PDB file of C-alpha atoms in Angstrom:
ATOM      1  CA  UNK A   1     -18.930  17.601  16.423  1.00 61.00           C
ATOM      2  CA  UNK A   2     -16.607  16.227  13.773  1.00 84.00           C
ATOM      3  CA  UNK A   3     -17.720  14.667  10.513  1.00 91.00           C
ATOM      4  CA  UNK A   4     -15.806  11.673   9.132  1.00 94.00           C
ATOM      5  CA  UNK A   5     -14.567  11.635   5.555  1.00 96.00           C
ATOM      6  CA  UNK A   6     -13.469   8.253   4.233  1.00 97.00           C
ATOM      7  CA  UNK A   7     -11.637   8.463   0.926  1.00 97.00           C
ATOM      8  CA  UNK A   8     -10.232   4.925   0.926  1.00 97.00           C
ATOM      9  CA  UNK A   9     -12.488   2.128  -0.231  1.00 96.00           C
ATOM     10  CA  UNK A  10     -15.878   3.385  -1.372  1.00 96.00           C
ATOM     11  CA  UNK A  11     -15.788   7.050  -0.374  1.00 97.00           C
ATOM     12  CA  UNK A  12     -18.295   8.245   2.196  1.00 96.00           C
ATOM     13  CA  UNK A  13     -18.920  11.289   4.361  1.00 95.00           C
ATOM     14  CA  UNK A  14     -20.512  10.503   7.706  1.00 93.00           C
ATOM     15  CA  UNK A  15     -22.144  13.227   9.737  1.00 89.00           C
ATOM     16  CA  UNK A  16     -21.445  13.676  13.423  1.00 87.00           C
ATOM     17  CA  UNK A  17     -24.739  11.829  13.912  1.00 88.00           C
ATOM     18  CA  UNK A  18     -23.323   8.846  11.977  1.00 89.00           C
ATOM     19  CA  UNK A  19     -25.611   9.376   8.986  1.00 90.00           C
ATOM     20  CA  UNK A  20     -24.244   9.184   5.470  1.00 92.00           C
ATOM     21  CA  UNK A  21     -24.145  12.453   3.534  1.00 90.00           C
ATOM     22  CA  UNK A  22     -25.163  12.320  -0.121  1.00 89.00           C
ATOM     23  CA  UNK A  23     -22.305  13.722  -2.158  1.00 92.00           C
ATOM     24  CA  UNK A  24     -21.625  13.379  -5.872  1.00 93.00           C
ATOM     25  CA  UNK A  25     -18.670  11.066  -6.574  1.00 92.00           C
ATOM     26  CA  UNK A  26     -16.721  13.892  -8.133  1.00 94.00           C
ATOM     27  CA  UNK A  27     -16.967  15.817  -4.838  1.00 96.00           C
ATOM     28  CA  UNK A  28     -14.962  13.026  -3.221  1.00 96.00           C
ATOM     29  CA  UNK A  29     -12.338  13.354  -5.971  1.00 96.00           C
ATOM     30  CA  UNK A  30     -12.010  17.062  -5.211  1.00 96.00           C
ATOM     31  CA  UNK A  31     -11.786  16.329  -1.483  1.00 96.00           C
ATOM     32  CA  UNK A  32      -9.060  13.720  -2.061  1.00 96.00           C
ATOM     33  CA  UNK A  33      -7.035  16.122  -4.182  1.00 95.00           C
ATOM     34  CA  UNK A  34      -7.371  18.889  -1.591  1.00 95.00           C
ATOM     35  CA  UNK A  35      -6.389  16.550   1.262  1.00 94.00           C
ATOM     36  CA  UNK A  36      -3.441  14.874  -0.453  1.00 94.00           C
ATOM     37  CA  UNK A  37      -1.990  17.826  -2.337  1.00 92.00           C
ATOM     38  CA  UNK A  38      -2.500  20.074   0.734  1.00 82.00           C
ATOM     39  CA  UNK A  39      -2.664  23.401  -1.070  1.00 80.00           C
ATOM     40  CA  UNK A  40      -2.730  26.370   1.279  1.00 79.00           C
ATOM     41  CA  UNK A  41      -5.156  28.289  -0.883  1.00 81.00           C
ATOM     42  CA  UNK A  42      -7.534  25.582  -2.119  1.00 89.00           C
ATOM     43  CA  UNK A  43      -7.895  25.255  -5.858  1.00 94.00           C
ATOM     44  CA  UNK A  44      -9.425  27.332  -8.595  1.00 94.00           C
ATOM     45  CA  UNK A  45     -12.658  26.200 -10.193  1.00 94.00           C
ATOM     46  CA  UNK A  46     -10.836  25.974 -13.514  1.00 93.00           C
ATOM     47  CA  UNK A  47      -8.191  23.605 -12.098  1.00 92.00           C
ATOM     48  CA  UNK A  48     -10.923  21.550 -10.431  1.00 94.00           C
ATOM     49  CA  UNK A  49     -12.915  21.302 -13.657  1.00 94.00           C
ATOM     50  CA  UNK A  50      -9.884  20.247 -15.688  1.00 92.00           C
ATOM     51  CA  UNK A  51      -9.131  17.585 -13.067  1.00 92.00           C
ATOM     52  CA  UNK A  52     -12.646  16.148 -13.330  1.00 93.00           C
ATOM     53  CA  UNK A  53     -13.545  16.394 -17.031  1.00 92.00           C
ATOM     54  CA  UNK A  54     -11.601  15.697 -20.221  1.00 85.00           C
ATOM     55  CA  UNK A  55     -11.941  17.097 -23.695  1.00 77.00           C
ATOM     56  CA  UNK A  56     -14.484  19.806 -23.148  1.00 71.00           C
ATOM     57  CA  UNK A  57     -14.269  23.503 -23.929  1.00 89.00           C
ATOM     58  CA  UNK A  58     -13.936  26.164 -21.251  1.00 90.00           C
ATOM     59  CA  UNK A  59     -17.644  27.041 -21.337  1.00 93.00           C
ATOM     60  CA  UNK A  60     -18.669  23.435 -20.874  1.00 93.00           C
ATOM     61  CA  UNK A  61     -16.116  22.923 -18.089  1.00 93.00           C
ATOM     62  CA  UNK A  62     -17.420  25.993 -16.256  1.00 93.00           C
ATOM     63  CA  UNK A  63     -21.010  24.755 -16.656  1.00 94.00           C
ATOM     64  CA  UNK A  64     -20.139  21.283 -15.377  1.00 94.00           C
ATOM     65  CA  UNK A  65     -18.354  22.833 -12.402  1.00 95.00           C
ATOM     66  CA  UNK A  66     -21.309  25.106 -11.594  1.00 96.00           C
ATOM     67  CA  UNK A  67     -23.646  22.103 -11.608  1.00 97.00           C
ATOM     68  CA  UNK A  68     -21.361  20.127  -9.307  1.00 97.00           C
ATOM     69  CA  UNK A  69     -21.041  23.056  -6.914  1.00 97.00           C
ATOM     70  CA  UNK A  70     -24.832  23.459  -6.832  1.00 96.00           C
ATOM     71  CA  UNK A  71     -25.258  19.780  -5.944  1.00 96.00           C
ATOM     72  CA  UNK A  72     -22.641  19.987  -3.177  1.00 96.00           C
ATOM     73  CA  UNK A  73     -24.102  23.266  -1.860  1.00 95.00           C
ATOM     74  CA  UNK A  74     -27.565  21.685  -1.678  1.00 95.00           C
ATOM     75  CA  UNK A  75     -26.260  18.811   0.452  1.00 92.00           C
ATOM     76  CA  UNK A  76     -24.414  21.288   2.655  1.00 92.00           C
ATOM     77  CA  UNK A  77     -27.663  23.220   3.121  1.00 93.00           C
ATOM     78  CA  UNK A  78     -29.611  20.060   3.989  1.00 91.00           C
ATOM     79  CA  UNK A  79     -26.962  18.717   6.372  1.00 87.00           C
ATOM     80  CA  UNK A  80     -26.261  22.139   7.886  1.00 87.00           C
ATOM     81  CA  UNK A  81     -22.565  21.399   7.631  1.00 87.00           C
ATOM     82  CA  UNK A  82     -20.207  23.197   5.281  1.00 89.00           C
ATOM     83  CA  UNK A  83     -17.434  20.798   4.292  1.00 90.00           C
ATOM     84  CA  UNK A  84     -16.520  22.742   1.134  1.00 94.00           C
ATOM     85  CA  UNK A  85     -16.134  26.494   0.908  1.00 93.00           C
ATOM     86  CA  UNK A  86     -16.802  28.087  -2.463  1.00 94.00           C
ATOM     87  CA  UNK A  87     -15.350  31.455  -3.365  1.00 92.00           C
ATOM     88  CA  UNK A  88     -16.100  33.361  -6.542  1.00 91.00           C
ATOM     89  CA  UNK A  89     -13.310  31.537  -8.384  1.00 92.00           C
ATOM     90  CA  UNK A  90     -11.971  28.937  -5.951  1.00 93.00           C
ATOM     91  CA  UNK A  91     -12.908  26.176  -3.567  1.00 94.00           C
ATOM     92  CA  UNK A  92     -11.409  24.651  -0.464  1.00 94.00           C
ATOM     93  CA  UNK A  93     -12.144  21.992   2.127  1.00 92.00           C
ATOM     94  CA  UNK A  94     -13.038  22.761   5.746  1.00 88.00           C
ATOM     95  CA  UNK A  95     -10.624  20.255   7.260  1.00 84.00           C
ATOM     96  CA  UNK A  96     -10.801  21.644  10.777  1.00 84.00           C
ATOM     97  CA  UNK A  97     -14.122  19.880  11.339  1.00 83.00           C
ATOM     98  CA  UNK A  98     -13.368  16.771   9.294  1.00 91.00           C
ATOM     99  CA  UNK A  99     -11.664  13.585  10.445  1.00 94.00           C
ATOM    100  CA  UNK A 100     -10.144  12.287   7.196  1.00 95.00           C
ATOM    101  CA  UNK A 101      -8.917   8.703   6.909  1.00 96.00           C
ATOM    102  CA  UNK A 102      -6.203   9.601   4.416  1.00 96.00           C
ATOM    103  CA  UNK A 103      -4.680  12.131   6.833  1.00 93.00           C
ATOM    104  CA  UNK A 104      -4.185   9.365   9.394  1.00 93.00           C
ATOM    105  CA  UNK A 105      -2.597   7.038   6.836  1.00 94.00           C
ATOM    106  CA  UNK A 106      -0.243   9.704   5.463  1.00 93.00           C
ATOM    107  CA  UNK A 107       0.658  11.262   8.819  1.00 93.00           C
ATOM    108  CA  UNK A 108       1.325   8.047  10.768  1.00 93.00           C
ATOM    109  CA  UNK A 109       5.063   7.493  11.107  1.00 93.00           C
ATOM    110  CA  UNK A 110       5.127   4.378  13.284  1.00 92.00           C
ATOM    111  CA  UNK A 111       2.640   2.058  14.964  1.00 93.00           C
ATOM    112  CA  UNK A 112       3.418   1.650  18.664  1.00 90.00           C
ATOM    113  CA  UNK A 113       0.698  -0.694  19.885  1.00 91.00           C
ATOM    114  CA  UNK A 114      -2.220  -2.920  18.894  1.00 91.00           C
ATOM    115  CA  UNK A 115      -4.724  -0.133  19.370  1.00 94.00           C
ATOM    116  CA  UNK A 116      -2.869   2.092  16.885  1.00 93.00           C
ATOM    117  CA  UNK A 117      -2.649  -0.851  14.471  1.00 94.00           C
ATOM    118  CA  UNK A 118      -6.397  -1.440  14.768  1.00 94.00           C
ATOM    119  CA  UNK A 119      -7.136   2.255  14.162  1.00 95.00           C
ATOM    120  CA  UNK A 120      -4.907   2.344  11.093  1.00 96.00           C
ATOM    121  CA  UNK A 121      -6.622  -0.765   9.710  1.00 95.00           C
ATOM    122  CA  UNK A 122      -9.997   0.899  10.293  1.00 95.00           C
ATOM    123  CA  UNK A 123      -8.839   3.951   8.355  1.00 96.00           C
ATOM    124  CA  UNK A 124      -7.384   2.065   5.402  1.00 97.00           C
ATOM    125  CA  UNK A 125     -10.457   0.518   3.766  1.00 96.00           C
ATOM    126  CA  UNK A 126      -8.933  -0.240   0.350  1.00 95.00           C
ATOM    127  CA  UNK A 127      -7.823   1.717  -2.688  1.00 96.00           C
ATOM    128  CA  UNK A 128      -8.215   5.480  -2.688  1.00 97.00           C
ATOM    129  CA  UNK A 129     -11.585   6.465  -4.206  1.00 97.00           C
ATOM    130  CA  UNK A 130     -12.571   2.923  -5.104  1.00 94.00           C
ATOM    131  CA  UNK A 131     -14.959   3.039  -8.059  1.00 89.00           C
ATOM    132  CA  UNK A 132     -13.958   6.530  -9.186  1.00 86.00           C
ATOM    133  CA  UNK A 133     -12.974   5.613 -12.699  1.00 79.00           C
ATOM    134  CA  UNK A 134     -15.352   7.946 -14.577  1.00 80.00           C
ATOM    135  CA  UNK A 135     -13.010  10.898 -14.280  1.00 83.00           C
ATOM    136  CA  UNK A 136     -10.628  12.634 -16.642  1.00 89.00           C
ATOM    137  CA  UNK A 137      -7.407  11.081 -17.870  1.00 91.00           C
ATOM    138  CA  UNK A 138      -5.572  13.812 -15.948  1.00 92.00           C
ATOM    139  CA  UNK A 139      -7.330  12.711 -12.770  1.00 93.00           C
ATOM    140  CA  UNK A 140      -6.549   9.036 -13.354  1.00 93.00           C
ATOM    141  CA  UNK A 141      -2.894   9.961 -13.931  1.00 94.00           C
ATOM    142  CA  UNK A 142      -2.933  11.614 -10.506  1.00 95.00           C
ATOM    143  CA  UNK A 143      -5.089   8.983  -8.804  1.00 95.00           C
ATOM    144  CA  UNK A 144      -3.164   5.828  -9.730  1.00 95.00           C
ATOM    145  CA  UNK A 145       0.162   6.851  -8.132  1.00 96.00           C
ATOM    146  CA  UNK A 146      -1.717   8.182  -5.090  1.00 96.00           C
ATOM    147  CA  UNK A 147      -3.380   4.798  -4.660  1.00 96.00           C
ATOM    148  CA  UNK A 148       0.025   3.110  -4.793  1.00 97.00           C
ATOM    149  CA  UNK A 149       1.508   5.634  -2.354  1.00 95.00           C
ATOM    150  CA  UNK A 150      -1.244   5.104   0.241  1.00 96.00           C
ATOM    151  CA  UNK A 151      -1.178   1.324  -0.116  1.00 96.00           C
ATOM    152  CA  UNK A 152       2.613   1.307   0.164  1.00 96.00           C
ATOM    153  CA  UNK A 153       2.554   3.557   3.223  1.00 95.00           C
ATOM    154  CA  UNK A 154      -0.092   1.399   4.906  1.00 96.00           C
ATOM    155  CA  UNK A 155       1.727  -1.849   4.060  1.00 96.00           C
ATOM    156  CA  UNK A 156       5.070  -0.515   5.284  1.00 95.00           C
ATOM    157  CA  UNK A 157       3.567   0.597   8.603  1.00 94.00           C
ATOM    158  CA  UNK A 158       1.835  -2.726   9.219  1.00 94.00           C
ATOM    159  CA  UNK A 159       4.877  -4.750   8.130  1.00 94.00           C
ATOM    160  CA  UNK A 160       7.179  -2.756  10.367  1.00 92.00           C
ATOM    161  CA  UNK A 161       4.872  -3.259  13.334  1.00 92.00           C
ATOM    162  CA  UNK A 162       4.561  -7.006  12.692  1.00 91.00           C
ATOM    163  CA  UNK A 163       8.321  -7.401  12.306  1.00 91.00           C
ATOM    164  CA  UNK A 164       9.103  -5.579  15.539  1.00 88.00           C
ATOM    165  CA  UNK A 165       6.058  -6.311  17.660  1.00 78.00           C
ATOM    166  CA  UNK A 166       4.288  -9.177  15.943  1.00 62.00           C
ATOM    167  CA  UNK A 167       4.585 -11.396  18.981  1.00 58.00           C
ATOM    168  CA  UNK A 168       2.512  -8.838  20.905  1.00 56.00           C
ATOM    169  CA  UNK A 169      -0.582  -9.480  18.787  1.00 55.00           C
TER     170      UNK A 169
END
């Protein structure tokens, strides 16, 4: 079964059984970065730590990252679903078994019918990572343009549909 990852609005991970998974907020930030930046190799723990925390030394960053990974790994153990993969120095997202709202918003080129419009509106639940403001300045500098990009993409798709097919609503 596929788990659902919603990164727009208040982020949430829903299990295949429909139950909410308990993830730290910063785990959703990492997931969003991995989904939107689409790196082939994941990201190093050092890059992840610098994305999440400002103004701390390398030892503190590594410690913070270890704690976050432990919290994520515990939820993965409880849920028996591995959404993140942790290597000795890197991490990645298991997207093959995740249905991610942001993927649908980014990948949609045109809306052809009401059903597709409804699905897109179900996927776009508001700003990317709503409430995730307790992150590093580096992360906010990445997050703010991403929020604008997703909102703009969503608005353009809906507007285009309404202009061309609005009478079919």
